[in-house]
XYZ file of C-alpha atoms in Angstrom:
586
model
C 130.675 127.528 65.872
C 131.972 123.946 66.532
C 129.768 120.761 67.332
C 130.776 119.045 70.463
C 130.297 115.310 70.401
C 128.871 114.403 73.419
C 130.566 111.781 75.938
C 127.930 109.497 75.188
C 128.647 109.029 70.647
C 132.568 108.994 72.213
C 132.614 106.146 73.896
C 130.114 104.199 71.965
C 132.339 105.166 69.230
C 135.399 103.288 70.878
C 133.245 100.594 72.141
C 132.313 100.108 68.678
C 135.217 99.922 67.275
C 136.645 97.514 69.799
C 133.716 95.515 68.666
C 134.921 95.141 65.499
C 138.198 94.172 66.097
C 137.152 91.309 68.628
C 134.348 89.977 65.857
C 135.409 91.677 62.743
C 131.869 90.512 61.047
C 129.758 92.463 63.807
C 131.378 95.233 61.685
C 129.205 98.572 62.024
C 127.575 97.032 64.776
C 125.375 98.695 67.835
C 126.703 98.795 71.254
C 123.496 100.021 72.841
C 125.018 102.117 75.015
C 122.796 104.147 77.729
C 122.782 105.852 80.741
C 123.317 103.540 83.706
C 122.960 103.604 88.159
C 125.529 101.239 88.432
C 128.308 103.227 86.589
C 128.098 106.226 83.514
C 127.186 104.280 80.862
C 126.263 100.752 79.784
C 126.404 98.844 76.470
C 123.936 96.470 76.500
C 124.344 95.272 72.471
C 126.949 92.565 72.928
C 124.678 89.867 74.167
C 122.693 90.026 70.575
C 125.713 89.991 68.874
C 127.310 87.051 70.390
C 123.919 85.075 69.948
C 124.584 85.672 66.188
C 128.167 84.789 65.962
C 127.330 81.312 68.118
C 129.749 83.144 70.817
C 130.459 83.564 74.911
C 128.636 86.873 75.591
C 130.898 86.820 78.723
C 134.349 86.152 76.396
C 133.521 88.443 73.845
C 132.661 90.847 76.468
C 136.187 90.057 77.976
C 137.914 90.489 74.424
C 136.435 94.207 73.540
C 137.324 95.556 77.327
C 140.771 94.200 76.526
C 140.847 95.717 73.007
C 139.303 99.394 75.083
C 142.475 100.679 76.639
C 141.753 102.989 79.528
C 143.036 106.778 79.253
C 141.934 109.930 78.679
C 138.711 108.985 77.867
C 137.547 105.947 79.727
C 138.531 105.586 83.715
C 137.143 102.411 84.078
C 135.350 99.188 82.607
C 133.900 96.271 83.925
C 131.938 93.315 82.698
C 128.785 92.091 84.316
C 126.153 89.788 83.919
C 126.270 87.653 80.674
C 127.874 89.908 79.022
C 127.055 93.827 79.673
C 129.912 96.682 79.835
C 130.022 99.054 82.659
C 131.945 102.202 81.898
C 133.015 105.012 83.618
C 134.511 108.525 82.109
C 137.086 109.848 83.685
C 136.943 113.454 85.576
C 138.819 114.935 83.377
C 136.904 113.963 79.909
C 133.828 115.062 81.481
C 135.250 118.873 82.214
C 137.118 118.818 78.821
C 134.092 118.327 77.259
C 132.020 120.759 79.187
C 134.629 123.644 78.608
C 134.364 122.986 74.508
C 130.086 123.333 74.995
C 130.567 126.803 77.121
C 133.129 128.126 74.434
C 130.770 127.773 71.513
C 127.253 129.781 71.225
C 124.897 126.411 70.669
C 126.389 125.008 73.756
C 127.955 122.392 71.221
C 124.532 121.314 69.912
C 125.408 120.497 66.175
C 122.685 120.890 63.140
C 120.619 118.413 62.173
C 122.329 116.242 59.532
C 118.857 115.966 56.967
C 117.413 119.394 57.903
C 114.703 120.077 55.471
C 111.925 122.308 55.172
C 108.991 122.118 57.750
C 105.348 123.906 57.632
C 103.457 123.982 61.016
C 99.642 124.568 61.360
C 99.163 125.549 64.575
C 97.467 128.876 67.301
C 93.983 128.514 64.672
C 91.589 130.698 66.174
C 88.642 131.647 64.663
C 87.469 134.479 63.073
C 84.260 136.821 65.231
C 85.000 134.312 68.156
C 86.464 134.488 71.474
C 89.501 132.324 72.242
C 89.312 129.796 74.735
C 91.452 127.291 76.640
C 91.187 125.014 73.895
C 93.225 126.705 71.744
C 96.049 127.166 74.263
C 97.327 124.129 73.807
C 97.529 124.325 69.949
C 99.352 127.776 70.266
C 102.141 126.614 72.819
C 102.887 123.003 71.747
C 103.138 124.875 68.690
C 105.758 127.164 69.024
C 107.783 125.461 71.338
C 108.311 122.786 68.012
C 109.123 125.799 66.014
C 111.488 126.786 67.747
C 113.175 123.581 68.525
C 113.448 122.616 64.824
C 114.483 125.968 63.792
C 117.614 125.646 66.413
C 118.434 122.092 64.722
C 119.164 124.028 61.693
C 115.414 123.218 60.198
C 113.386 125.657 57.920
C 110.522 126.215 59.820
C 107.283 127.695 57.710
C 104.411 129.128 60.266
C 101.305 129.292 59.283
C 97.839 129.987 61.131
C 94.835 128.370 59.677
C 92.336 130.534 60.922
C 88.450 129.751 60.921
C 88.028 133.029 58.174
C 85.314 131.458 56.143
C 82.029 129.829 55.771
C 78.136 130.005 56.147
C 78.313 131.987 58.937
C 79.783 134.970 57.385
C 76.472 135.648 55.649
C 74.931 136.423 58.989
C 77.440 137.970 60.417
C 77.776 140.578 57.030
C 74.440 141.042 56.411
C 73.615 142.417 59.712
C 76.436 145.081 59.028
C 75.183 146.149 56.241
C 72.374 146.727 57.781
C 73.792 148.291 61.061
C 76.902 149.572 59.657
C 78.187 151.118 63.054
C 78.600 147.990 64.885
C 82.457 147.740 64.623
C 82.752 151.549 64.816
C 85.445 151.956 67.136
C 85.220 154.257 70.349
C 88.273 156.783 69.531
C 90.844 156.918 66.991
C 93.436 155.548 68.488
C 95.008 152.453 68.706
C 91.950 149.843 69.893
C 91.940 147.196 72.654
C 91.696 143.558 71.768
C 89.041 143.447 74.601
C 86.703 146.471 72.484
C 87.536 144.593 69.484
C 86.517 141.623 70.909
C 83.280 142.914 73.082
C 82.355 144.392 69.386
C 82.190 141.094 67.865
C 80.757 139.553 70.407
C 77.713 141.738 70.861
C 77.531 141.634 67.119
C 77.464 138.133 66.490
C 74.810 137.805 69.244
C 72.441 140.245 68.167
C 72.559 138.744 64.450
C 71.898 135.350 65.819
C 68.971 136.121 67.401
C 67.760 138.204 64.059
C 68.469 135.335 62.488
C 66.783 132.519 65.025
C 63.169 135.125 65.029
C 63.296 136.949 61.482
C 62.762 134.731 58.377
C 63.171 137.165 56.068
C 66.744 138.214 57.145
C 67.503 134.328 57.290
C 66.820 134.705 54.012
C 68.938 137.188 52.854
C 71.752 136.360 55.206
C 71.733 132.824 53.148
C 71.704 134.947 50.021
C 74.640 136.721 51.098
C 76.716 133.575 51.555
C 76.541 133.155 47.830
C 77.440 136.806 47.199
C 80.981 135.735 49.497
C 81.754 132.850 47.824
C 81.315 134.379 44.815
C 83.607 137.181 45.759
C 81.436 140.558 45.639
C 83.277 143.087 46.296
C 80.712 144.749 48.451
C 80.584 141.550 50.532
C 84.230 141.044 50.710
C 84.975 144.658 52.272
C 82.763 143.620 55.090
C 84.028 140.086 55.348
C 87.801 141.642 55.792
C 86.357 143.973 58.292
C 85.373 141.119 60.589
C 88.937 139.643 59.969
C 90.620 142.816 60.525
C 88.793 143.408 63.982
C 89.431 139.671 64.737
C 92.833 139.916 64.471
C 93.664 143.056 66.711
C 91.872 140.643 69.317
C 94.100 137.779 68.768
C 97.307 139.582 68.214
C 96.582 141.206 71.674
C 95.691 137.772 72.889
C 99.209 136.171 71.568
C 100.905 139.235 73.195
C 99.751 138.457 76.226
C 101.128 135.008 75.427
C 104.716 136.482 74.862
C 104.123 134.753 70.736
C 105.340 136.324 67.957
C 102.793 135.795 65.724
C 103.368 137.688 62.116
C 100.758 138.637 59.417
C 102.273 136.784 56.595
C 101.879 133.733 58.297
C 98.028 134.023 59.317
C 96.537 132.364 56.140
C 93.277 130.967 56.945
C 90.856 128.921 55.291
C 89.883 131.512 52.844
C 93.295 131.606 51.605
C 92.491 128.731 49.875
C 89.456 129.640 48.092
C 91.053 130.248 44.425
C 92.189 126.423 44.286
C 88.978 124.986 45.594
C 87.634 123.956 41.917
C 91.028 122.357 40.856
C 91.144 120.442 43.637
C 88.526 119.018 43.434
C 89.132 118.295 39.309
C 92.413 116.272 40.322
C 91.178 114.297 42.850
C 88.110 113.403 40.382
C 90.023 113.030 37.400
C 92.253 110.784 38.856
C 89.238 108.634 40.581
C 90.639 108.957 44.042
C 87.524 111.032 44.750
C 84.294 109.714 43.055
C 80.616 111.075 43.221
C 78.245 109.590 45.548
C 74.493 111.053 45.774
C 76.240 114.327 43.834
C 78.589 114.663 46.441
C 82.308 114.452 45.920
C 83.703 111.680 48.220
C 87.125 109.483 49.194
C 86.174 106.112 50.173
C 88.030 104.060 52.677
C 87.390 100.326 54.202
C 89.148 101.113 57.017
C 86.517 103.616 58.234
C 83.289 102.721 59.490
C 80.623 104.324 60.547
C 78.191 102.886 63.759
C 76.032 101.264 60.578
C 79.284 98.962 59.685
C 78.992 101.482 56.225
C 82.086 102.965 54.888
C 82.563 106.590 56.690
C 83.641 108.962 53.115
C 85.550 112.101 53.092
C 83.326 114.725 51.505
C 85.322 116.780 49.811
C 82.370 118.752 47.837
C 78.650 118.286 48.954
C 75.826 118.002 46.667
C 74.528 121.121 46.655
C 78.310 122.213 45.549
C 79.767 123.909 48.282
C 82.946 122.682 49.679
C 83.913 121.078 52.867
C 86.831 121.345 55.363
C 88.361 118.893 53.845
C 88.558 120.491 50.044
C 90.103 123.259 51.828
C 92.592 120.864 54.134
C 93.845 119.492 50.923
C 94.185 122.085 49.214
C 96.669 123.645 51.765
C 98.364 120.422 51.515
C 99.090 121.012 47.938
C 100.356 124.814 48.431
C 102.330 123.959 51.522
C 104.050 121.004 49.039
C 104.177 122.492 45.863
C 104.563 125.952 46.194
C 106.328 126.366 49.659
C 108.380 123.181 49.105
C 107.877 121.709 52.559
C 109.016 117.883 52.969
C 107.811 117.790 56.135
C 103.908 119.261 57.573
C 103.061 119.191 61.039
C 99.379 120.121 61.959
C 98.904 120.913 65.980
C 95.534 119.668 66.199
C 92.951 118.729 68.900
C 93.001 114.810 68.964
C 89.272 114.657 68.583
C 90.032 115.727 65.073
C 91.923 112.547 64.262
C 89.673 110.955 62.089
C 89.716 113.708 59.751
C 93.283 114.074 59.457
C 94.196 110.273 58.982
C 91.291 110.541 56.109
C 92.921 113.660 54.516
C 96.372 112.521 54.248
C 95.291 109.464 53.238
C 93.783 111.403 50.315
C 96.725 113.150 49.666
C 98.402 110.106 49.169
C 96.610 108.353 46.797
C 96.938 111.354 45.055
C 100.677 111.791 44.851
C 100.977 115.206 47.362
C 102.308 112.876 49.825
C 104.893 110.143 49.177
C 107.440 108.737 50.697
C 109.775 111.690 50.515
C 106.749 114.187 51.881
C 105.389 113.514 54.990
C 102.143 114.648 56.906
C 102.018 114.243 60.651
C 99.576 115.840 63.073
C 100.739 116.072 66.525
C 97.458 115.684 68.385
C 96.851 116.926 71.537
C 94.676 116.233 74.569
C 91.758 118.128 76.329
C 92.796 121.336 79.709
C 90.706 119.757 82.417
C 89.384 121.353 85.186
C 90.996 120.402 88.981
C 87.779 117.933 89.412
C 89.297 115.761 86.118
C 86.645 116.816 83.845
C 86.790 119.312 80.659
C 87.528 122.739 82.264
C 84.256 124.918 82.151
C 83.323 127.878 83.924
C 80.750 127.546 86.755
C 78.123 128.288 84.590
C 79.187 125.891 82.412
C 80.717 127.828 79.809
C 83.735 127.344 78.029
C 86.905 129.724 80.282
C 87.854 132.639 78.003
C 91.787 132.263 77.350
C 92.302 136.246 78.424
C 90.955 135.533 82.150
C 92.869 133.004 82.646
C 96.025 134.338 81.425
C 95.098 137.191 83.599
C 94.631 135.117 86.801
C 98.037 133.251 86.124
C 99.956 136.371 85.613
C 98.178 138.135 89.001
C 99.031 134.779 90.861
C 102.784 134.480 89.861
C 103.076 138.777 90.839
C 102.002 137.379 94.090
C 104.431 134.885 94.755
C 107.328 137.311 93.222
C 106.126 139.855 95.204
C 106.842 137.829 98.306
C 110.124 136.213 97.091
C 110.803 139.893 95.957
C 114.218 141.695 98.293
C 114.910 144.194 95.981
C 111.892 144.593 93.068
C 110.453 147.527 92.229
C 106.610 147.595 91.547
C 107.267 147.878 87.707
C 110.127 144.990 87.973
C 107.652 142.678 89.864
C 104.637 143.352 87.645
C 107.016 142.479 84.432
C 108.449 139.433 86.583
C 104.923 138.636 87.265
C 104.305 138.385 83.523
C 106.634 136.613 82.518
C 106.374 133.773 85.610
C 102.671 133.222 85.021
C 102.738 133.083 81.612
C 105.702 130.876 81.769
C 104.047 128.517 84.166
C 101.126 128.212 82.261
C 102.858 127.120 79.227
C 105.209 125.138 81.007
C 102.338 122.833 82.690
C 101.026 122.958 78.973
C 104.264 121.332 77.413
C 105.548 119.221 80.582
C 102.839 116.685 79.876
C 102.679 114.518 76.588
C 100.619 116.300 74.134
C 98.409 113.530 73.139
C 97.270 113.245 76.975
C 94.509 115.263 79.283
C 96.176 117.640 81.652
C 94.517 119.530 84.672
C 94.769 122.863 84.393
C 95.637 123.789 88.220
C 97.219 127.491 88.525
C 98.139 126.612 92.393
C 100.284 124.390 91.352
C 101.381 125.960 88.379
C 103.063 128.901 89.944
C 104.096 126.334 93.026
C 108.035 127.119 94.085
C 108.480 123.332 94.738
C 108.034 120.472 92.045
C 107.964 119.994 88.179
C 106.980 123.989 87.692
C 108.673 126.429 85.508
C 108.443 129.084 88.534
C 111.217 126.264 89.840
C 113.393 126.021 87.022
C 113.226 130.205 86.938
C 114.425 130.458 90.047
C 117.540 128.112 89.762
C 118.124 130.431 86.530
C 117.850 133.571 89.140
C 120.070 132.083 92.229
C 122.993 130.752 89.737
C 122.963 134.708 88.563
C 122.720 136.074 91.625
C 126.110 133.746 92.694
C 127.744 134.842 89.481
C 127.114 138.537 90.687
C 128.196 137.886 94.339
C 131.677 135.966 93.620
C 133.541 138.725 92.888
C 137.333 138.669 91.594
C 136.702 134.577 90.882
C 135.382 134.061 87.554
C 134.160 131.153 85.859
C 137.017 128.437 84.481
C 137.104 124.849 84.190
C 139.956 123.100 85.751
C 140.342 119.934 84.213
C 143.111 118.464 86.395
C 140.277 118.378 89.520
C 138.435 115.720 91.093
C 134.832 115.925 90.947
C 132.376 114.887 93.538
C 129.945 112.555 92.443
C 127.237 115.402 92.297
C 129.464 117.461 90.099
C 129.760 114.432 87.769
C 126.128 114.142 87.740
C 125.327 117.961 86.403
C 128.597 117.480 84.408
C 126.768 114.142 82.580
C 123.499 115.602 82.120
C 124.642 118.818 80.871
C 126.628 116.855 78.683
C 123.522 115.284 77.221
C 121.617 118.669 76.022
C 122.085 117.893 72.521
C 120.892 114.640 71.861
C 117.839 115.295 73.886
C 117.168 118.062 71.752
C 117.842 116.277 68.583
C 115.197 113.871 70.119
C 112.819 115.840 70.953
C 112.594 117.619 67.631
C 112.594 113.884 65.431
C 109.467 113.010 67.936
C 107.856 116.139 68.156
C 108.289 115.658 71.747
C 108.421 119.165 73.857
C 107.561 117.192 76.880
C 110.951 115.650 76.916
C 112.466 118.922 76.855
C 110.453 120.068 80.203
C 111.368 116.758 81.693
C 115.542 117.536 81.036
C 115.678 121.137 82.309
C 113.408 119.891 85.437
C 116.184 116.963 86.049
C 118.877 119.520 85.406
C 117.637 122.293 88.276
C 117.297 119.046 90.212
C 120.593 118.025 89.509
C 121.833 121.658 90.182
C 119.841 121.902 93.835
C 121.673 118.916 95.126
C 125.205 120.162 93.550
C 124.523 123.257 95.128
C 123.570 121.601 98.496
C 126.499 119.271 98.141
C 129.262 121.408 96.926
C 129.980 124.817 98.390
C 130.673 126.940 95.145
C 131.939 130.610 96.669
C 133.424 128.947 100.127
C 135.609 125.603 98.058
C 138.398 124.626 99.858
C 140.666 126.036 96.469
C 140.662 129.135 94.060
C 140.361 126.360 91.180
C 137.671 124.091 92.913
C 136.233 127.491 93.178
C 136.736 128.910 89.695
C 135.911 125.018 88.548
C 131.987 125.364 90.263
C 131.309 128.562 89.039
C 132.187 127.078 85.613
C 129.878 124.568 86.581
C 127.167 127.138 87.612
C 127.594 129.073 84.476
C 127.224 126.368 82.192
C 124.014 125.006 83.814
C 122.290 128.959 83.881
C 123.466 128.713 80.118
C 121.668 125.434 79.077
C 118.549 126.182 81.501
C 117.995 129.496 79.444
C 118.663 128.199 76.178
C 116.115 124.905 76.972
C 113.222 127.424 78.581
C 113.851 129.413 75.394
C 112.913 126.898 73.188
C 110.106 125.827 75.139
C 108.873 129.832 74.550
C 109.930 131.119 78.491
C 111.346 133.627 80.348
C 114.275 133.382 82.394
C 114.354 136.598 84.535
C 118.155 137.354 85.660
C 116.728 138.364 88.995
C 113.688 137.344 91.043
């Protein structure tokens, strides 16, 4: 296991360093080095400096190219402009340095230098309810950043805060008790999320409508609420029964998803319950909560309400029950104190900002959150429909999460099943799975979370464009050449010159680690989706340019395959993260 420094940190490295030498106090300095179109890399940082030091950009820039000998590393360097450095690696760095990636398992992609310990909230479905499309964003965003951090060498904590308690409940229990077959289940064995689900369902409805007509069981549904919070025991075997049924729907649900979702880590808002009182007591005690009209509130001039008033955070309402928000921070406080986290991440609609800015702030002010603990929600936008507005059935209701997982999965079978030479029916139904649901969470995480994104399953499973069906097929032809080239295996053949599309790939692979480094400090999975698409893009026109099985030498040969290899190697290990598929054959 050996990090690879990337091209890029080696020649700012040098540039740095001949920096110093030429203006000994930019010492430590910057070179702002980046990608560049008019040669590998530019450093931009030389114009700042000499601005500082009262000197020629252009002569300073003249005195660190002179101090940069030209080798092994660096082909060429020019100055332009006032002052910017255009640099160029030679052939032979940039297949020396792709050879040390393909010989280690991370692809050279060192640890994170400050991991820490993370806790992510995210995939919180509620408890007697259907799932919708809304929570597919929460549930893919989310795992894609666990696994990112976890392959940066972060400790990742999972945990699902699902909607397991509140005034609800008393409905829903009461009318079991008093129809105590209603999640009887059809056969002994093993149960279908969709019975477990159509259970719920018609049970919910049918004590709704007792509820709505029949004051009398109103009444002692609203009677039984109390008997919950004050854990019954009665009460709470029925409550766990609707969380037990729930789950075998949602577990079936993530399944389908192709998430690993564990028991341990579902810990919903009932989890909380025992610390509910305390909470409260600190934040009182300390006066960062105070009591307004007998409710327990958090005050803040920032937040108004339409009246110009102060909006509070109610973290216990007058008539002493608690709100989300007692239960938020109290999660806060376990996830900090007694899981040790520095670092929590909730994956949470952005409509729910308000609330979250509110209860960190909280948290704050009372000393869960500091500067060495930090609370970030990574907000996400609303699934549209194809027309641009929020996506809704035709009868306007909200689109069950199992249809359209369903229609993605029978879509992308479709379009394998036409690609398909050699499939059989079982190999293109398991393709089929794992294309749809790849697309779907592909489109999900190829747009910034915080913005809207239109949920369009044509395009989605398209062969053309910024789809995952796209990058899974590069993945599938660069096997299928591996397969078909025989006695030539892959090597790299650092004495060759490469064509300017093979030093293209050969850069961007180069770059894998950094963007990944990135993309876990800015909980950014979108600029993971954007690298792998430029990196099959890359590939196509390599593979157009540069015949891999017919080059004019065994090396230049042996030397693309390497090339091939490499790129099938960082594609997989970049859809992995992002939670995908990437079938050998399709």
């Amino acid at each position: 296991m050996a990090s690879v420094p990337s091209l890029a940190s080696s020649v700012n490295q040098r540039v740095a360093d001949a920096l110093a030498s030429a203006l000994p106090e930019a010492g430590g300095a910057d070179p702002l080095l980046r990608r560049s179109d008019r040669a590998d890399f530019q450093a931009n940082g030389i114009l700042a400096l000499a601005k500082k030091a009262k000197a020629n950009p252009r002569e300073l820039a003249t005195t660190v190219v002179d101090a940069l000998a030209a080798g092994d590393l660096i082909q060429e360097i020019e100055v332009s402009g006032p002052g910017f450095l255009n640099i160029t690696v030679s052939d032979r760095a940039i297949v020396e340095t792709l050879a040390a990636r393909a010989a280690d398992d991370r692809l050279g992609v060192p640890y994170a230098a400050n991991a820490g310990t993370t806790v992510i909230d995210y995939a919180q479905p509620n408890v007697a309810k259907e799932m919708h499309v809304g929570h597919l964003r929460s549930a893919v965003i989310g795992a894609a950043m666990v696994e990112i951090l976890e392959f940066t060498g972060e400790k990742v904590v999972r945990r699902h805060h699902i909607g397991d308690w509140g005034t609800q409940f008393g409905m829903l229990i009461q009318y079991l008790l008093e129809h105590p077959h209603e999640l009887d289940h059809k056969s002994e064995q093993e149960v279908s999320g969709e019975e477990a689900m159509s259970n719920l369902n018609r049970l919910y409805k049918a004590s709704r409508a007792l509820f709505d007509s029949d004051e009398e069981f109103k009444t002692r549904a609203r009677a039984r609420v109390v008997d919950l919070q004050a854990g019954e025991p009665e009460t709470l075997a029925l409550w766990q029964r609707f969380v037990d049924e729930s789950k075998i729907y949602f577990y079936s649900v993530f399944d389908k998803l192709d998430m690993d979702i564990q028991d341990p880590d579902v810990v919903g808002e009932s989890g909380y319950n025992d610390m509910l009182v305390e909470t409260c007591k600190l934040l009182e005690e300390s006066g960062v909560a105070v009591r307004s009209n007998g409710a327990l509130c958090v005050f803040f001039d920032e937040y108004k309400g339409p009246d110009g008033n102060p909006t509070p955070l109610i973290v216990q309402k007058s008539d002493g029950g608690f709100g989300y928000a007692a239960t938020d921070l109290s999660a806060i406080r376990d996830r900090v104190g007694t899981l040790k986290a520095d670092t929590l991440i909730y994956v949470v609609d952005a409509r729910q900002s308000l609330h979250f800015k509110m209860v960190f702030e909280t948290a704050r002010r009372a000393g869960w959150l500091n500067d060495e603990v930090k609370a970030v929600q990574l907000a996400f936008g609303t699934v549209l429909g194809k027309d641009g507005k929020p996506f809704k059935t035709r009868e306007g209701e909200t689109v069950r999460l199992v249809d359209l997982l369903d229609e993605a999965v029978d879509r992308a079978a479709a379009v394998v099943r036409e690609k398909a030479q050699d499939l059989t029916e079982e190999e293109i139904a398991e393709r089929g799975r794992q294309v749809g649901i790849g697309a779907v969470k592909y489109a999900d995480l190829s747009t910034s979370a915080a913005r809207d994104y239109k949920f369009d399953l044509d395009q989605m499973v398209s062969l053309t464009g910024d789809t995952s069906v796209y990058l899974q097929y590069a993945y599938a032809r660069i096997q299928s050449i591996l397969r078909k080239a025989g006695e030539a295996s892959p090597a790299a053949h650092p004495e060759l010159e490469l064509a300017a599309s093979e030093r293209a790939l050969g850069l961007h692979l180069d770059s894998f680690g950094e963007l990944v480094a990135e993309a876990a400090s800015e909980y950014a999975p979108h600029k993971l989706a954007a690298y792998l698409y430029q990196l099959a893009s890359l590939y196509t026109t390599f593979y157009a340019e540069c015949p891999v099985l017919k080059a004019d030498t065994a090396e230049q040969v042996e030397n693309r395959l390497f090339l091939c290899d490499l790129t099938a190697r960082t594609l997989s290990k970049g859809m992995s993260l992002l939670g995908i598929r990437t079938p050998e054959r399709l």
